[in-house]
CSV table of C-alpha atoms and ligand atoms in Angstrom, one decimal:
chain,number,residue,atom,x,y,z
A,1,MET,CA,-18.1,-158.9,64.9
A,2,ALA,CA,-14.3,-158.8,64.2
A,3,GLU,CA,-12.5,-155.7,65.4
A,4,THR,CA,-11.0,-153.5,62.6
A,5,VAL,CA,-10.0,-150.5,64.7
A,6,PRO,CA,-8.9,-150.8,68.4
A,7,HIS,CA,-11.4,-149.5,70.9
A,8,ASP,CA,-10.6,-146.6,73.2
A,9,LEU,CA,-12.3,-148.3,76.1
A,10,ILE,CA,-13.7,-151.7,76.9
A,11,ILE,CA,-16.0,-151.9,80.0
A,12,ILE,CA,-16.5,-155.4,81.4
A,13,GLY,CA,-19.7,-155.8,83.4
A,14,GLY,CA,-23.1,-154.3,83.0
A,15,GLY,CA,-24.1,-153.3,86.5
A,16,PRO,CA,-24.8,-149.7,87.7
A,17,GLY,CA,-21.0,-149.0,87.6
A,18,GLY,CA,-20.5,-150.4,84.1
A,19,TYR,CA,-23.5,-148.6,82.6
A,20,THR,CA,-22.6,-145.3,84.3
A,21,ALA,CA,-19.0,-145.6,82.9
A,22,GLY,CA,-20.6,-146.3,79.5
A,23,ILE,CA,-22.8,-143.2,79.6
A,24,TYR,CA,-19.8,-141.0,80.5
A,25,ALA,CA,-17.6,-142.6,77.9
A,26,GLN,CA,-20.1,-142.0,75.2
A,27,ARG,CA,-20.5,-138.4,76.3
A,28,ALA,CA,-16.7,-138.1,76.1
A,29,ALA,CA,-16.9,-139.5,72.5
A,30,LEU,CA,-14.7,-142.5,73.3
A,31,LYS,CA,-15.0,-145.6,71.0
A,32,THR,CA,-16.4,-147.9,73.7
A,33,VAL,CA,-17.9,-151.3,74.0
A,34,LEU,CA,-19.5,-152.7,77.2
A,35,ILE,CA,-19.4,-156.5,77.5
A,36,GLU,CA,-21.8,-158.2,79.8
A,37,LYS,CA,-22.5,-162.0,80.0
A,38,GLY,CA,-25.9,-161.8,81.8
A,39,ILE,CA,-28.8,-159.4,81.8
A,40,PRO,CA,-28.2,-155.6,82.1
A,41,GLY,CA,-28.1,-154.5,85.8
A,42,GLY,CA,-26.2,-157.4,87.4
A,43,GLN,CA,-27.0,-157.9,91.1
A,44,LEU,CA,-29.5,-155.0,90.8
A,45,ASN,CA,-31.9,-157.5,89.2
A,46,ASN,CA,-31.9,-159.5,92.5
A,47,THR,CA,-33.1,-156.5,94.5
A,48,ASP,CA,-36.8,-156.0,95.1
A,49,GLU,CA,-37.1,-152.3,96.0
A,50,VAL,CA,-34.3,-149.7,95.8
A,51,GLU,CA,-35.1,-146.8,98.1
A,52,ASN,CA,-31.8,-144.9,98.2
A,53,TRP,CA,-31.2,-144.0,94.6
A,54,PRO,CA,-31.3,-140.2,94.8
A,55,GLY,CA,-34.3,-138.6,93.1
A,56,THR,CA,-36.4,-141.7,93.1
A,57,GLU,CA,-38.0,-142.7,96.4
A,58,LYS,CA,-38.8,-146.2,95.4
A,59,ILE,CA,-38.1,-148.2,92.3
A,60,SER,CA,-37.7,-152.0,91.6
A,61,GLY,CA,-34.1,-153.2,91.0
A,62,SER,CA,-35.0,-154.6,87.6
A,63,GLU,CA,-36.7,-151.3,86.5
A,64,LEU,CA,-33.7,-149.3,87.5
A,65,ALA,CA,-31.5,-151.7,85.7
A,66,LEU,CA,-33.6,-151.3,82.6
A,67,LYS,CA,-33.4,-147.5,82.9
A,68,PHE,CA,-29.6,-147.7,83.1
A,69,SER,CA,-29.4,-149.7,79.9
A,70,GLN,CA,-31.9,-147.5,78.1
A,71,HIS,CA,-30.0,-144.4,79.1
A,72,ALA,CA,-26.8,-145.8,77.8
A,73,ALA,CA,-28.5,-146.9,74.6
A,74,ALA,CA,-29.8,-143.3,74.1
A,75,TYR,CA,-26.1,-142.3,73.9
A,76,GLY,CA,-25.4,-145.1,71.4
A,77,LEU,CA,-23.3,-147.3,73.7
A,78,GLU,CA,-22.3,-150.5,72.0
A,79,VAL,CA,-23.2,-153.5,74.3
A,80,MET,CA,-22.1,-157.0,73.6
A,81,ASN,CA,-23.8,-159.9,75.3
A,82,ARG,CA,-20.8,-162.3,75.8
A,83,GLU,CA,-18.6,-163.7,78.4
A,84,VAL,CA,-15.1,-162.4,78.8
A,85,VAL,CA,-12.5,-165.0,79.6
A,86,GLY,CA,-9.3,-163.1,79.7
A,87,VAL,CA,-7.8,-159.6,80.0
A,88,GLU,CA,-4.1,-159.3,78.9
A,89,PRO,CA,-2.5,-155.9,79.6
A,90,GLY,CA,-0.2,-154.7,76.9
A,91,LEU,CA,2.3,-151.8,76.7
A,92,SER,CA,0.3,-150.0,74.0
A,93,LEU,CA,-3.1,-151.8,73.9
A,94,HIS,CA,-4.8,-154.2,76.3
A,95,THR,CA,-6.4,-157.4,74.8
A,96,VAL,CA,-9.8,-158.7,76.0
A,97,THR,CA,-10.7,-162.3,74.9
A,98,LEU,CA,-14.2,-163.6,74.7
A,99,ASP,CA,-15.5,-167.2,75.3
A,100,ASN,CA,-15.7,-167.8,71.6
A,101,GLY,CA,-12.0,-167.0,71.1
A,102,GLU,CA,-12.7,-163.5,69.6
A,103,ALA,CA,-10.3,-160.8,70.9
A,104,PHE,CA,-10.7,-157.0,71.2
A,105,THR,CA,-8.1,-154.4,72.0
A,106,ALA,CA,-8.4,-151.1,73.8
A,107,HIS,CA,-6.3,-148.4,75.2
A,108,ALA,CA,-8.1,-148.7,78.6
A,109,VAL,CA,-10.2,-151.3,80.3
A,110,ILE,CA,-12.7,-150.8,83.1
A,111,LEU,CA,-13.3,-153.9,85.2
A,112,ALA,CA,-16.9,-153.7,86.6
A,113,THR,CA,-17.5,-157.4,87.3
A,114,GLY,CA,-19.0,-156.9,90.7
A,115,GLY,CA,-19.4,-159.8,93.2
A,116,SER,CA,-21.2,-163.0,93.8
A,117,PRO,CA,-23.1,-164.2,96.9
A,118,LYS,CA,-20.9,-165.9,99.6
A,119,LYS,CA,-21.8,-169.5,100.5
A,120,MET,CA,-22.0,-170.9,104.1
A,121,GLY,CA,-20.1,-174.1,103.0
A,122,ILE,CA,-22.3,-176.4,105.0
A,123,PRO,CA,-23.6,-179.9,104.1
A,124,GLY,CA,-26.7,-179.7,101.9
A,125,GLU,CA,-26.0,-176.1,100.7
A,126,ASP,CA,-24.7,-177.0,97.2
A,127,GLN,CA,-26.7,-180.2,97.0
A,128,TYR,CA,-30.1,-178.6,97.5
A,129,TYR,CA,-29.4,-175.4,95.6
A,130,GLY,CA,-32.5,-174.8,93.5
A,131,LYS,CA,-34.4,-177.4,95.6
A,132,GLY,CA,-35.0,-175.0,98.5
A,133,VAL,CA,-31.6,-173.3,98.9
A,134,SER,CA,-31.5,-169.8,97.2
A,135,TYR,CA,-29.4,-166.7,97.1
A,136,CYS,CA,-32.1,-164.5,95.5
A,137,ALA,CA,-35.5,-163.8,97.2
A,138,VAL,CA,-36.8,-161.8,94.2
A,139,CYS,CA,-36.1,-164.7,91.9
A,140,ASP,CA,-37.3,-167.6,94.1
A,141,GLY,CA,-39.6,-166.1,96.8
A,142,PHE,CA,-42.7,-166.9,94.8
A,143,PHE,CA,-42.1,-170.6,95.4
A,144,PHE,CA,-42.4,-170.1,99.1
A,145,ARG,CA,-45.9,-168.5,99.2
A,146,ASP,CA,-47.5,-169.5,102.6
A,147,LYS,CA,-44.5,-171.6,103.5
A,148,THR,CA,-41.7,-171.3,106.1
A,149,VAL,CA,-38.2,-170.0,105.2
A,150,VAL,CA,-35.0,-169.4,107.0
A,151,VAL,CA,-32.9,-166.4,106.0
A,152,VAL,CA,-29.2,-166.4,107.0
A,153,GLY,CA,-27.3,-163.1,107.7
A,154,GLY,CA,-27.6,-159.8,109.5
A,155,GLY,CA,-26.6,-157.2,106.9
A,156,ASP,CA,-28.7,-155.0,104.7
A,157,SER,CA,-29.3,-157.8,102.1
A,158,ALA,CA,-30.6,-160.3,104.7
A,159,LEU,CA,-33.0,-157.8,106.2
A,160,GLU,CA,-34.2,-156.4,103.0
A,161,GLU,CA,-34.8,-159.8,101.5
A,162,SER,CA,-36.5,-161.0,104.7
A,163,LEU,CA,-39.0,-158.2,104.4
A,164,TYR,CA,-39.7,-159.1,100.8
A,165,LEU,CA,-40.1,-162.8,101.8
A,166,ALA,CA,-42.5,-161.8,104.7
A,167,LYS,CA,-44.9,-160.6,102.0
A,168,LEU,CA,-45.1,-164.1,100.6
A,169,ALA,CA,-44.2,-166.7,103.2
A,170,LYS,CA,-46.2,-167.5,106.3
A,171,GLN,CA,-43.1,-167.5,108.5
A,172,VAL,CA,-39.6,-166.1,108.1
A,173,TYR,CA,-36.8,-166.9,110.5
A,174,ILE,CA,-33.7,-164.9,110.4
A,175,ALA,CA,-30.7,-166.8,111.7
A,176,HIS,CA,-27.9,-164.4,112.7
A,177,ARG,CA,-24.6,-165.4,114.2
A,178,ARG,CA,-24.5,-162.7,116.8
A,179,ASP,CA,-26.9,-160.6,118.9
A,180,ALA,CA,-26.9,-157.4,116.8
A,181,PHE,CA,-27.6,-156.7,113.2
A,182,ARG,CA,-25.1,-155.0,110.9
A,183,ALA,CA,-27.9,-153.6,108.7
A,184,GLY,CA,-29.0,-150.0,108.7
A,185,MET,CA,-31.5,-148.8,111.5
A,186,ILE,CA,-34.5,-148.3,109.2
A,187,LEU,CA,-34.3,-151.9,108.0
A,188,GLN,CA,-33.7,-153.2,111.6
A,189,LYS,CA,-36.9,-151.4,112.8
A,190,ARG,CA,-39.0,-152.7,110.0
A,191,VAL,CA,-37.8,-156.3,110.5
A,192,LEU,CA,-38.4,-156.2,114.3
A,193,ASN,CA,-41.9,-154.8,113.7
A,194,GLU,CA,-42.8,-157.5,111.1
A,195,LYS,CA,-45.0,-160.1,112.7
A,196,ARG,CA,-44.1,-162.8,110.3
A,197,ILE,CA,-40.4,-162.5,111.0
A,198,THR,CA,-38.8,-164.2,114.0
A,199,VAL,CA,-35.1,-163.5,114.7
A,200,LEU,CA,-32.9,-166.3,115.9
A,201,TRP,CA,-30.0,-164.5,117.5
A,202,ASN,CA,-26.6,-166.1,118.0
A,203,THR,CA,-27.6,-168.8,115.6
A,204,VAL,CA,-25.8,-170.4,112.6
A,205,LEU,CA,-26.9,-173.3,110.4
A,206,THR,CA,-24.7,-176.4,110.4
A,207,GLU,CA,-26.7,-178.5,107.9
A,208,ILE,CA,-29.5,-178.3,105.4
A,209,GLN,CA,-31.8,-181.4,105.2
A,210,ALA,CA,-34.2,-182.4,102.4
A,211,ASP,CA,-36.5,-185.1,101.2
A,212,ALA,CA,-37.7,-186.0,97.7
A,213,GLN,CA,-39.7,-182.7,97.6
A,214,GLY,CA,-36.8,-180.5,98.5
A,215,VAL,CA,-35.5,-178.8,101.7
A,216,ASN,CA,-37.5,-179.8,104.8
A,217,GLY,CA,-35.3,-178.6,107.7
A,218,VAL,CA,-32.1,-177.2,109.0
A,219,ILE,CA,-29.9,-178.0,112.0
A,220,THR,CA,-29.1,-174.8,113.9
A,221,LYS,CA,-26.3,-174.2,116.4
A,222,ASN,CA,-26.3,-171.6,119.2
A,223,THR,CA,-23.0,-169.7,118.9
A,224,LEU,CA,-22.9,-169.0,122.6
A,225,ASP,CA,-23.5,-172.4,124.2
A,226,GLY,CA,-23.1,-174.7,121.2
A,227,ALA,CA,-26.6,-176.2,121.6
A,228,THR,CA,-28.0,-177.7,118.4
A,229,ALA,CA,-31.7,-178.0,117.3
A,230,THR,CA,-33.7,-179.0,114.3
A,231,LEU,CA,-35.9,-176.4,112.6
A,232,ALA,CA,-38.5,-177.4,110.0
A,233,THR,CA,-38.4,-175.1,107.0
A,234,ASP,CA,-39.2,-175.3,103.3
A,235,GLY,CA,-36.5,-173.0,102.1
A,236,VAL,CA,-33.1,-171.4,103.1
A,237,PHE,CA,-32.1,-168.0,101.7
A,238,VAL,CA,-28.4,-167.1,102.3
A,239,PHE,CA,-27.3,-163.5,102.4
A,240,ILE,CA,-24.0,-163.5,104.2
A,241,GLY,CA,-22.2,-161.0,101.9
A,242,PHE,CA,-20.4,-161.0,98.6
A,243,GLU,CA,-17.1,-162.1,97.2
A,244,PRO,CA,-15.5,-160.0,94.4
A,245,ASN,CA,-15.6,-161.5,90.9
A,246,ASN,CA,-11.8,-161.0,90.4
A,247,ALA,CA,-11.0,-163.9,88.0
A,248,LEU,CA,-10.3,-161.4,85.2
A,249,VAL,CA,-8.0,-159.1,87.2
A,250,PRO,CA,-4.6,-159.2,85.4
A,251,ALA,CA,-1.7,-160.8,87.2
A,252,GLY,CA,0.3,-158.2,89.2
A,253,THR,CA,-2.7,-156.0,89.8
A,254,ARG,CA,-2.9,-155.2,93.5
A,255,MET,CA,-5.8,-156.7,95.6
A,256,ASN,CA,-6.4,-156.7,99.3
A,257,ALA,CA,-6.5,-159.9,101.5
A,258,ASN,CA,-10.2,-160.4,100.6
A,259,GLY,CA,-9.6,-160.2,96.8
A,260,TYR,CA,-11.0,-156.7,96.3
A,261,VAL,CA,-9.0,-154.6,93.8
A,262,ILE,CA,-7.0,-151.7,95.2
A,263,GLY,CA,-7.5,-148.5,93.1
A,264,ASP,CA,-6.5,-144.9,93.5
A,265,GLU,CA,-8.9,-141.9,93.6
A,266,LYS,CA,-9.4,-142.2,89.8
A,267,CYS,CA,-10.3,-146.0,90.2
A,268,GLU,CA,-7.1,-146.8,88.3
A,269,THR,CA,-5.2,-149.9,89.4
A,270,ASN,CA,-1.4,-150.2,89.5
A,271,THR,CA,-1.6,-151.8,86.0
A,272,PRO,CA,-1.6,-148.7,83.7
A,273,GLY,CA,-4.9,-148.2,81.8
A,274,ILE,CA,-6.8,-150.9,83.9
A,275,PHE,CA,-9.5,-149.4,86.1
A,276,ALA,CA,-11.7,-151.2,88.7
A,277,ILE,CA,-15.0,-150.0,89.9
A,278,GLY,CA,-18.1,-150.9,92.0
A,279,ASP,CA,-18.3,-154.0,94.1
A,280,LEU,CA,-15.0,-155.3,92.7
A,281,LYS,CA,-13.0,-152.4,94.2
A,282,GLU,CA,-11.9,-152.1,97.8
A,283,LYS,CA,-14.0,-149.3,99.4
A,284,TYR,CA,-16.1,-148.4,102.4
A,285,ALA,CA,-19.7,-148.4,101.1
A,286,LYS,CA,-20.9,-150.8,98.5
A,287,GLN,CA,-24.0,-149.1,97.2
A,288,ILE,CA,-25.6,-148.6,93.8
A,289,VAL,CA,-24.8,-144.9,94.1
A,290,THR,CA,-21.1,-145.5,94.9
A,291,ALA,CA,-20.8,-148.0,92.0
A,292,ALA,CA,-22.3,-145.4,89.7
A,293,ALA,CA,-19.9,-142.8,91.1
A,294,ASP,CA,-17.0,-145.1,90.4
A,295,GLY,CA,-18.2,-145.6,86.9
A,296,CYS,CA,-18.2,-141.8,86.3
A,297,THR,CA,-14.8,-141.4,87.9
A,298,ALA,CA,-13.2,-144.2,85.9
A,299,ALA,CA,-14.6,-143.1,82.6
A,300,LEU,CA,-13.5,-139.5,83.0
A,301,ALA,CA,-10.0,-140.7,84.2
A,302,ALA,CA,-9.8,-143.2,81.3
A,303,ALA,CA,-10.7,-140.4,78.8
A,304,HIS,CA,-7.8,-138.4,80.2
A,305,TYR,CA,-5.5,-141.4,80.1
A,306,ILE,CA,-6.4,-142.3,76.5
A,307,GLU,CA,-6.0,-138.7,75.4
A,308,ASN,CA,-2.5,-138.6,76.9
A,309,LYS,CA,-1.6,-141.9,75.3
A,310,LYS,CA,-2.7,-140.9,71.9
A,311,SER,CA,-0.9,-137.6,72.1
A,312,GLY,CA,2.3,-139.4,73.3
A,313,ALA,CA,2.3,-137.5,76.6
B,401,LIG,P1,-22.7,-157.7,104.6
B,401,LIG,O1,-23.0,-156.3,105.0
B,401,LIG,O2,-21.3,-158.1,104.5
B,401,LIG,O3,-23.4,-158.6,105.8
B,401,LIG,C1,-23.2,-160.0,105.8
B,401,LIG,C2,-23.9,-160.5,107.0
B,401,LIG,O4,-23.8,-161.9,107.0
B,401,LIG,C3,-23.4,-160.0,108.3
B,401,LIG,O5,-24.4,-159.8,109.2
B,401,LIG,C4,-22.4,-161.1,108.8
B,401,LIG,O6,-22.4,-161.3,110.2
B,401,LIG,C5,-23.1,-162.4,108.2
B,401,LIG,N1,-22.2,-163.4,107.9
B,401,LIG,C6,-21.0,-163.3,107.1
B,401,LIG,N2,-20.4,-164.5,107.0
B,401,LIG,C7,-21.2,-165.4,107.6
B,401,LIG,C8,-21.2,-166.8,107.8
B,401,LIG,N3,-20.2,-167.5,107.3
B,401,LIG,N4,-22.2,-167.4,108.5
B,401,LIG,C9,-23.2,-166.7,109.0
B,401,LIG,N5,-23.3,-165.3,108.9
B,401,LIG,C10,-22.3,-164.7,108.2
B,401,LIG,O7,-23.4,-158.2,103.3
B,401,LIG,P2,-24.7,-157.7,102.5
B,401,LIG,O8,-25.8,-157.6,103.4
B,401,LIG,O9,-24.8,-158.7,101.4
B,401,LIG,O10,-24.3,-156.3,102.0
B,401,LIG,C11,-23.2,-156.1,101.1
B,401,LIG,C12,-23.0,-154.6,100.9
B,401,LIG,O11,-24.0,-154.1,100.1
B,401,LIG,C13,-23.0,-153.8,102.2
B,401,LIG,O12,-22.1,-152.8,102.1
B,401,LIG,C14,-24.4,-153.3,102.3
B,401,LIG,O13,-24.5,-152.1,103.0
B,401,LIG,C15,-24.7,-153.1,100.8
B,401,LIG,N6,-26.2,-153.2,100.6
B,401,LIG,C16,-26.9,-152.1,100.8
B,401,LIG,C17,-28.2,-152.1,100.6
B,401,LIG,C18,-29.0,-150.9,100.9
B,401,LIG,O14,-28.4,-149.8,101.1
B,401,LIG,N7,-30.3,-150.9,100.8
B,401,LIG,C19,-28.9,-153.3,100.3
B,401,LIG,C20,-28.1,-154.5,100.2
B,401,LIG,C21,-26.8,-154.4,100.3
B,401,LIG,P3,-21.6,-160.2,111.1
B,401,LIG,O15,-22.5,-159.0,111.1
B,401,LIG,O16,-21.5,-160.9,112.4
B,401,LIG,O17,-20.3,-159.9,110.4
């Protein structure tokens, strides 16, 4: 719908951070719209079990995502299912442009666009994506029932997703480039005790191979002695971290060397009225609970910023 009155706040991205910001903004009576191009919850929908959301010992990622959106809806948050293609900061109002050319203005914008899975950049990875190469165990694990899969990575995501895949596949290999996991100890213990998981330490993949049916093997390389080997597998799941989705960050807004937005303790960037939260923001712990905390902080800070602007302070 065409905008008649500028918004107070536009939130871009509907993950845990974006929805939390939306809930706080509604409670602060800000005229707010949350714009999300995919389904509510973002990366949360790719997570099987969430076990560290306080107050809930275990909940599926998609169920928690649904709860976030229902909670925001209960406060009347306006949600638009569209893709944002541009954010243009202005002295008075910022302009947010959608893929259909429509434009909205707001006093403040919260960027909550999260991150996307990193790629290995090896031969076969792009070519066989969807034919055995995946970045989401919850989405694609079902296709590997009683089959063999290789998971790449040694962080929380790789281990969590390996445990999920071990419930379906007959054999899960974890290829990790060094001899110690980065993931938390609870996950490490579970993985090392899971009979269907074999860890290939000091191992990277150098190529993914396939036939007409899809992926049928990988070439591995030992990072210590350079020895290569072929390993038969039906699938390759890559969990080697995330890259920030920073394409909408306005020019001149400070980012670190890895492309994460630098914000202050209020999540405000050096571009006045532009806030960055969640996995897009430079910070120590990238967790659902810290994304939500950012959303709260940014919405409260935005409310204060907007109030000052409107009163001419
Ligand atoms: P991550 O913690 O950055 O771990 C990435 C893993 O991939 C590391 O083990 C890294 O190896 C390896 N790696 C990176 N680049 C590689 C390459 N080119 N080739 C081979 N291996 C490579 O990423 P993540 O596991 O996706 O987690 C992202 C963030 O979300 C983290 O802060 C994590 O704690 C959080 N998270 C938390 C939970 C939870 O609390 N339950 C669940 C999922 C994610 P090195 O170890 O050698 O660097």
